[in-house]
Coordinates of C-alpha atoms in Angstrom, one line a residue:
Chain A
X1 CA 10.9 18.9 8.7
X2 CA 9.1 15.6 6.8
X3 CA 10.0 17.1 3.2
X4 CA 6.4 16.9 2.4
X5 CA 5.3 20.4 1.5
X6 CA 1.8 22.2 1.5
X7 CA 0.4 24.8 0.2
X8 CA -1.2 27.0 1.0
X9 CA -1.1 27.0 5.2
X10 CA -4.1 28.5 5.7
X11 CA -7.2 29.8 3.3
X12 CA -10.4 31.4 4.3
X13 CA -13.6 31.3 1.6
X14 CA -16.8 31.4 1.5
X15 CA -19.7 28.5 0.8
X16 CA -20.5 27.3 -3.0
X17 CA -16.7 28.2 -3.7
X18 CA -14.1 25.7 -4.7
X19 CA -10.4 26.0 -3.8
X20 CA -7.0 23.9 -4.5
X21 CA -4.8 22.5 -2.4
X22 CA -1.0 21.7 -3.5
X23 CA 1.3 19.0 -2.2
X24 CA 4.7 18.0 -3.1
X25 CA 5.6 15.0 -1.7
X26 CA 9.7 14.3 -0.4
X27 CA 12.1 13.4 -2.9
X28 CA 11.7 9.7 -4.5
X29 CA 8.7 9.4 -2.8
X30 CA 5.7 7.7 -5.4
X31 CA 3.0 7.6 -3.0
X32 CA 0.8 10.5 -1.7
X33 CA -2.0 10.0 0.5
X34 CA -4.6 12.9 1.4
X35 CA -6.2 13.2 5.2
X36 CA -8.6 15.3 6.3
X37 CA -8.2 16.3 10.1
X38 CA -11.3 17.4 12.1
X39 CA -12.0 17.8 15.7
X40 CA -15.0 14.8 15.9
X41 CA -13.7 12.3 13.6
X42 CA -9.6 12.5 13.6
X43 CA -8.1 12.3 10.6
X44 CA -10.0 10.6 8.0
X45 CA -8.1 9.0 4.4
X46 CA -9.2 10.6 1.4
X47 CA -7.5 9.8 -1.4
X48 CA -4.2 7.9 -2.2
X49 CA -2.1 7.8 -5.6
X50 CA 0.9 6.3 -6.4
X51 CA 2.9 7.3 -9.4
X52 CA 0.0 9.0 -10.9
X53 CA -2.7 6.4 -10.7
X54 CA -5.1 6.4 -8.2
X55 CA -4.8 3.7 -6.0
X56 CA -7.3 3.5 -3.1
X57 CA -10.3 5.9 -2.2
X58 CA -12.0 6.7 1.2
X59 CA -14.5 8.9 2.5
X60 CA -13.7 11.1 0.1
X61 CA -16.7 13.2 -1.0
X62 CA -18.0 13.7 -5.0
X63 CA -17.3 17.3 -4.6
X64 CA -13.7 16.9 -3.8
X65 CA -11.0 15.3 -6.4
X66 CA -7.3 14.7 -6.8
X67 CA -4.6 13.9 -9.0
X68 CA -1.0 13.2 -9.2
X69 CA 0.9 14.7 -11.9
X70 CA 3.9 13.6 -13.6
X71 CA 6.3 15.7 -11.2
X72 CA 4.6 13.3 -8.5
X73 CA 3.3 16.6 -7.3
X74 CA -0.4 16.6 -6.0
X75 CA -3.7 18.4 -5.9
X76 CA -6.7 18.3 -3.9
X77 CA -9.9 20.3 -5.2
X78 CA -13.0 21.2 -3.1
X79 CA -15.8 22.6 -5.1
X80 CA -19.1 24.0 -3.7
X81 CA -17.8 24.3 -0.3
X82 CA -19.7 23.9 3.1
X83 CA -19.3 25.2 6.2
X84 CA -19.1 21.2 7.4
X85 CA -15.5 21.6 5.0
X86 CA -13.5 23.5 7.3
X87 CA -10.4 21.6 8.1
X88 CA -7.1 20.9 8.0
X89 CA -6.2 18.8 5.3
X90 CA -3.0 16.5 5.2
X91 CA -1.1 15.6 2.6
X92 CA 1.6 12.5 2.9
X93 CA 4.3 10.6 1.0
X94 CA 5.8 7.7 1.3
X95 CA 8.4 5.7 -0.8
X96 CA 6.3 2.5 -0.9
X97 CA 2.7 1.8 -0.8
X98 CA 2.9 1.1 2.8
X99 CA 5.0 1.8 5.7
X100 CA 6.0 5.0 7.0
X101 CA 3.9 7.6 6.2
X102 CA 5.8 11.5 6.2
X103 CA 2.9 14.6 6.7
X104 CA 2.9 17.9 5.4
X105 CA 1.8 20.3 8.1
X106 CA -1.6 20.8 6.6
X107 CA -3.2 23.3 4.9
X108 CA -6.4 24.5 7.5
X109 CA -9.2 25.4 5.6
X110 CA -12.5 28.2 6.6
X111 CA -15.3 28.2 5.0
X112 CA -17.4 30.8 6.2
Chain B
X1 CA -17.8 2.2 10.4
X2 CA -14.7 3.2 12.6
X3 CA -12.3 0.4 11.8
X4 CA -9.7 1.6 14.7
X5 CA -11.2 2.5 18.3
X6 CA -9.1 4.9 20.8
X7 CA -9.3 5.6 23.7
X8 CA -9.5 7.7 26.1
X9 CA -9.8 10.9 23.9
X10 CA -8.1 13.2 26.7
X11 CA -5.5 12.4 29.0
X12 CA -3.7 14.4 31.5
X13 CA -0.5 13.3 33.8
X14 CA 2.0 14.1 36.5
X15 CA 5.4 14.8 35.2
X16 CA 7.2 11.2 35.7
X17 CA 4.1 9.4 35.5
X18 CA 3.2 6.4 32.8
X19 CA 0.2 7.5 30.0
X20 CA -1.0 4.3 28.6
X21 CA -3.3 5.0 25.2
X22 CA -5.5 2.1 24.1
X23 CA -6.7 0.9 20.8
X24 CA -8.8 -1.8 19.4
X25 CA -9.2 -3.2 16.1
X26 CA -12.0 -4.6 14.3
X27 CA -10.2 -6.2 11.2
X28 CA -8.0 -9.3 11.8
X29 CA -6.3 -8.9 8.4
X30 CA -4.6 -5.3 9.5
X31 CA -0.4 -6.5 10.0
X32 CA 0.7 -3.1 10.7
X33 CA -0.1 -0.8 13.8
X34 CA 1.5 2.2 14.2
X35 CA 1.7 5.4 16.4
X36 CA 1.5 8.6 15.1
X37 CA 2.8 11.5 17.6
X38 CA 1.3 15.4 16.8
X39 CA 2.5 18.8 17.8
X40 CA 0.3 21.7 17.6
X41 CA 0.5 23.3 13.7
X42 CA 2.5 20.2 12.8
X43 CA 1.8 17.2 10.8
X44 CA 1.5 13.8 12.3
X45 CA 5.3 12.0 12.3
X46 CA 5.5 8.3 12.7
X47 CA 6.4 7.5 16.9
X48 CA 6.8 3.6 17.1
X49 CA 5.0 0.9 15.3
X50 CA 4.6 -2.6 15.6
X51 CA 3.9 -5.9 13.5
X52 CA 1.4 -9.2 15.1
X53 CA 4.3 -11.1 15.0
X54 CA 5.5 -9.9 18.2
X55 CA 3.7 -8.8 21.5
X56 CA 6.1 -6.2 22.4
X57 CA 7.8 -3.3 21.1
X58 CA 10.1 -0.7 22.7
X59 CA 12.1 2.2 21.9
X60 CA 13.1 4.7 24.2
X61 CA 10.7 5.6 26.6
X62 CA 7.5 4.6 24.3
X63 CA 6.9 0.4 24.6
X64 CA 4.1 -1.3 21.9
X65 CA 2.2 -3.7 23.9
X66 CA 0.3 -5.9 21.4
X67 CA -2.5 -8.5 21.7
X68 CA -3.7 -10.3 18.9
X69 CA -6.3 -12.4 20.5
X70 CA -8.3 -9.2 21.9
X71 CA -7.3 -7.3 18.6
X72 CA -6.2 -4.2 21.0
X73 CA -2.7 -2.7 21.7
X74 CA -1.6 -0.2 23.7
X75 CA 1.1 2.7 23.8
X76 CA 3.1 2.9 27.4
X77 CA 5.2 6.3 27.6
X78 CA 7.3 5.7 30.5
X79 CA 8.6 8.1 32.7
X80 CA 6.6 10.9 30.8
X81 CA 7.5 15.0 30.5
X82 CA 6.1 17.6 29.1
X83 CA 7.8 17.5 26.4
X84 CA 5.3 14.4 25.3
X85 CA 2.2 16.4 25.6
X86 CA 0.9 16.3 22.3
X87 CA -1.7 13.8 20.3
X88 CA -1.3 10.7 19.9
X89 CA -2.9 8.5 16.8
X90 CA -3.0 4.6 16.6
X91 CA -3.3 3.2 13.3
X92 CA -3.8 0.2 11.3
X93 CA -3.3 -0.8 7.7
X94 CA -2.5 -4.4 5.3
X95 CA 0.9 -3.9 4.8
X96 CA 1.9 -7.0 3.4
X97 CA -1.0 -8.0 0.7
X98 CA -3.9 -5.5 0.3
X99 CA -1.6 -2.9 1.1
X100 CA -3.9 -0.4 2.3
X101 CA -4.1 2.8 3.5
X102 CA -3.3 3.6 7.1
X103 CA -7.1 3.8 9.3
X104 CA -6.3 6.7 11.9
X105 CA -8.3 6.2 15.7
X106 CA -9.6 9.2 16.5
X107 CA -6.7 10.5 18.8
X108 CA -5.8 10.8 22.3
X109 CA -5.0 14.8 23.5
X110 CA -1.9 14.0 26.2
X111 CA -0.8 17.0 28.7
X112 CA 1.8 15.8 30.8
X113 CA 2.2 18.7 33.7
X114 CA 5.3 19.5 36.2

C-alpha cells in the first residue's frame, strides 16, 4: 500500500459528460502529480501541484483541469468526454518536488 | 516528442534467465533515471534508480547499467522468476535544478515462465 488513495476505482460514462476524479496524497506529502495510463502511449504527465500551486503542466488537454486544495487533497476533472478518454488515470505524491514518486492504483475510466 | 525511448515493448523469459530492458534518452540535462515496476490493477512503485554520476547500480537481483555518452541505460534482472513478470517503466526527470516531472518510456510487458 503507497498511501496514495484514489477514488473512484473504476467509472463508466458516456461521451460530452464530465466526471471527477479524487486523490489524497500520503501523509506530509506536498507534491501530487497526475498520469494518464493508456495502452499506446504509457503513462503520460498531466499535471503536477505542490502545496496548492500548480507547478508544471504536460500534455494535459483544455478539457481536463486540476487543483490542490488546502488539505493537499486533489482533483482531476474531464469535461466533454471522448471515447479517446478512456483510461486509467494516476495520481502520485511525493514529499519533495522530485525523487520518489508513490502511485495510487488508478482510477480506470469508460467512456462509452 | 517522446523524450524517453524503451524498448522492447514485450519480453518473455525462462525462469532463471537475465531480462535486460533498454532505454534511451534524448535530453542531457535529465540527472535522475529511475525504474518503475507494475503489477496488474496496481500503481507503478519505484524498483531501483540511478544518478550520471555513476555507471552502475545494484540492488538485489535488479543492477542499473548507465551510459552517459550514448544517453541509454539499461535494467538487468538477474536470475529472474515469475514473480518479476510485470511492467516495467524507465524514467527520466531534472532532479537537481529544473526539477521536473518524471518522463515515463512507454513500458516493457515482462512474463518470466517456469
Amino acid at each position: 500500500d503507497s498511501g496514495v488513495t484514489q477514488t473512484p476505482k473504476h467509472l463508466i460514462t458516456a461521451t460530452g459528460q464530465r466526471v471527477t476524479l479524487r486523490c489524497s496524497p500520503r501523509s506530509g506529502d506536498l507534491s501530487v502529480y497526475w498520469y494518464q495510463q493508456s495502452l499506446d502511449q504509457g503513462l503520460q504527465f498531466l499535471i503536477q501541484y505542490y502545496n496548492g500551486e500548480e507547478r508544471a503542466k504536460g500534455n494535459i488537454l483544455e478539457r481536463f483541469s486540476a487543483q490542490q486544495f488546502p488539505d493537499l487533497h486533489s482533483e482531476l476533472n474531464l469535461s466533454s468526454l471522448e471515447l479517446g478518454d478512456s483510461a486509467l488515470y494516476f495520481c502520485a505524491s511525493s514529499v519533495v518536488l522530485t525523487g520518489e514518486l508513490f502511485f495510487g492504483e488508478g482510477s480506470r475510466l469508460t467512456v462509452l | 516528442q517522446q523524450q524517453v525511448k524503451q524498448s522492447p515493448q514485450s519480453l518473455i523469459v525462462q525462469k532463471g534467465g537475465i531480462p535486460i530492458i533498454n532505454c534511451a534518452y534524448e535530453n542531457t540535462a535529465f540527472d535522475y533515471f529511475p525504474w518503475y515496476q507494475q503489477f496488474p490493477g496496481k500503481g507503478p512503485a519505484l524498483l531501483i534508480a540511478i544518478r550520471p554520476d555513476v555507471s552502475e547500480k545494484k540492488e538485489g537481483r535488479f543492477t542499473i547499467s548507465f551510459n552517459k555518452s550514448a544517453k541509454q541505460f539499461s535494467l538487468h534482472i538477474m536470475d529472474s522468476q515469475p514473480g518479476d513478470s510485470a511492467t516495467y517503466f524507465c524514467a527520466a526527470s531534472i532532479g537537481n535544478s529544473g526539477n521536473t516531472p518524471l518522463v515515463f518510456g512507454k513500458g516493457t510487458r515482462l512474463s518470466v515462465i517456469a
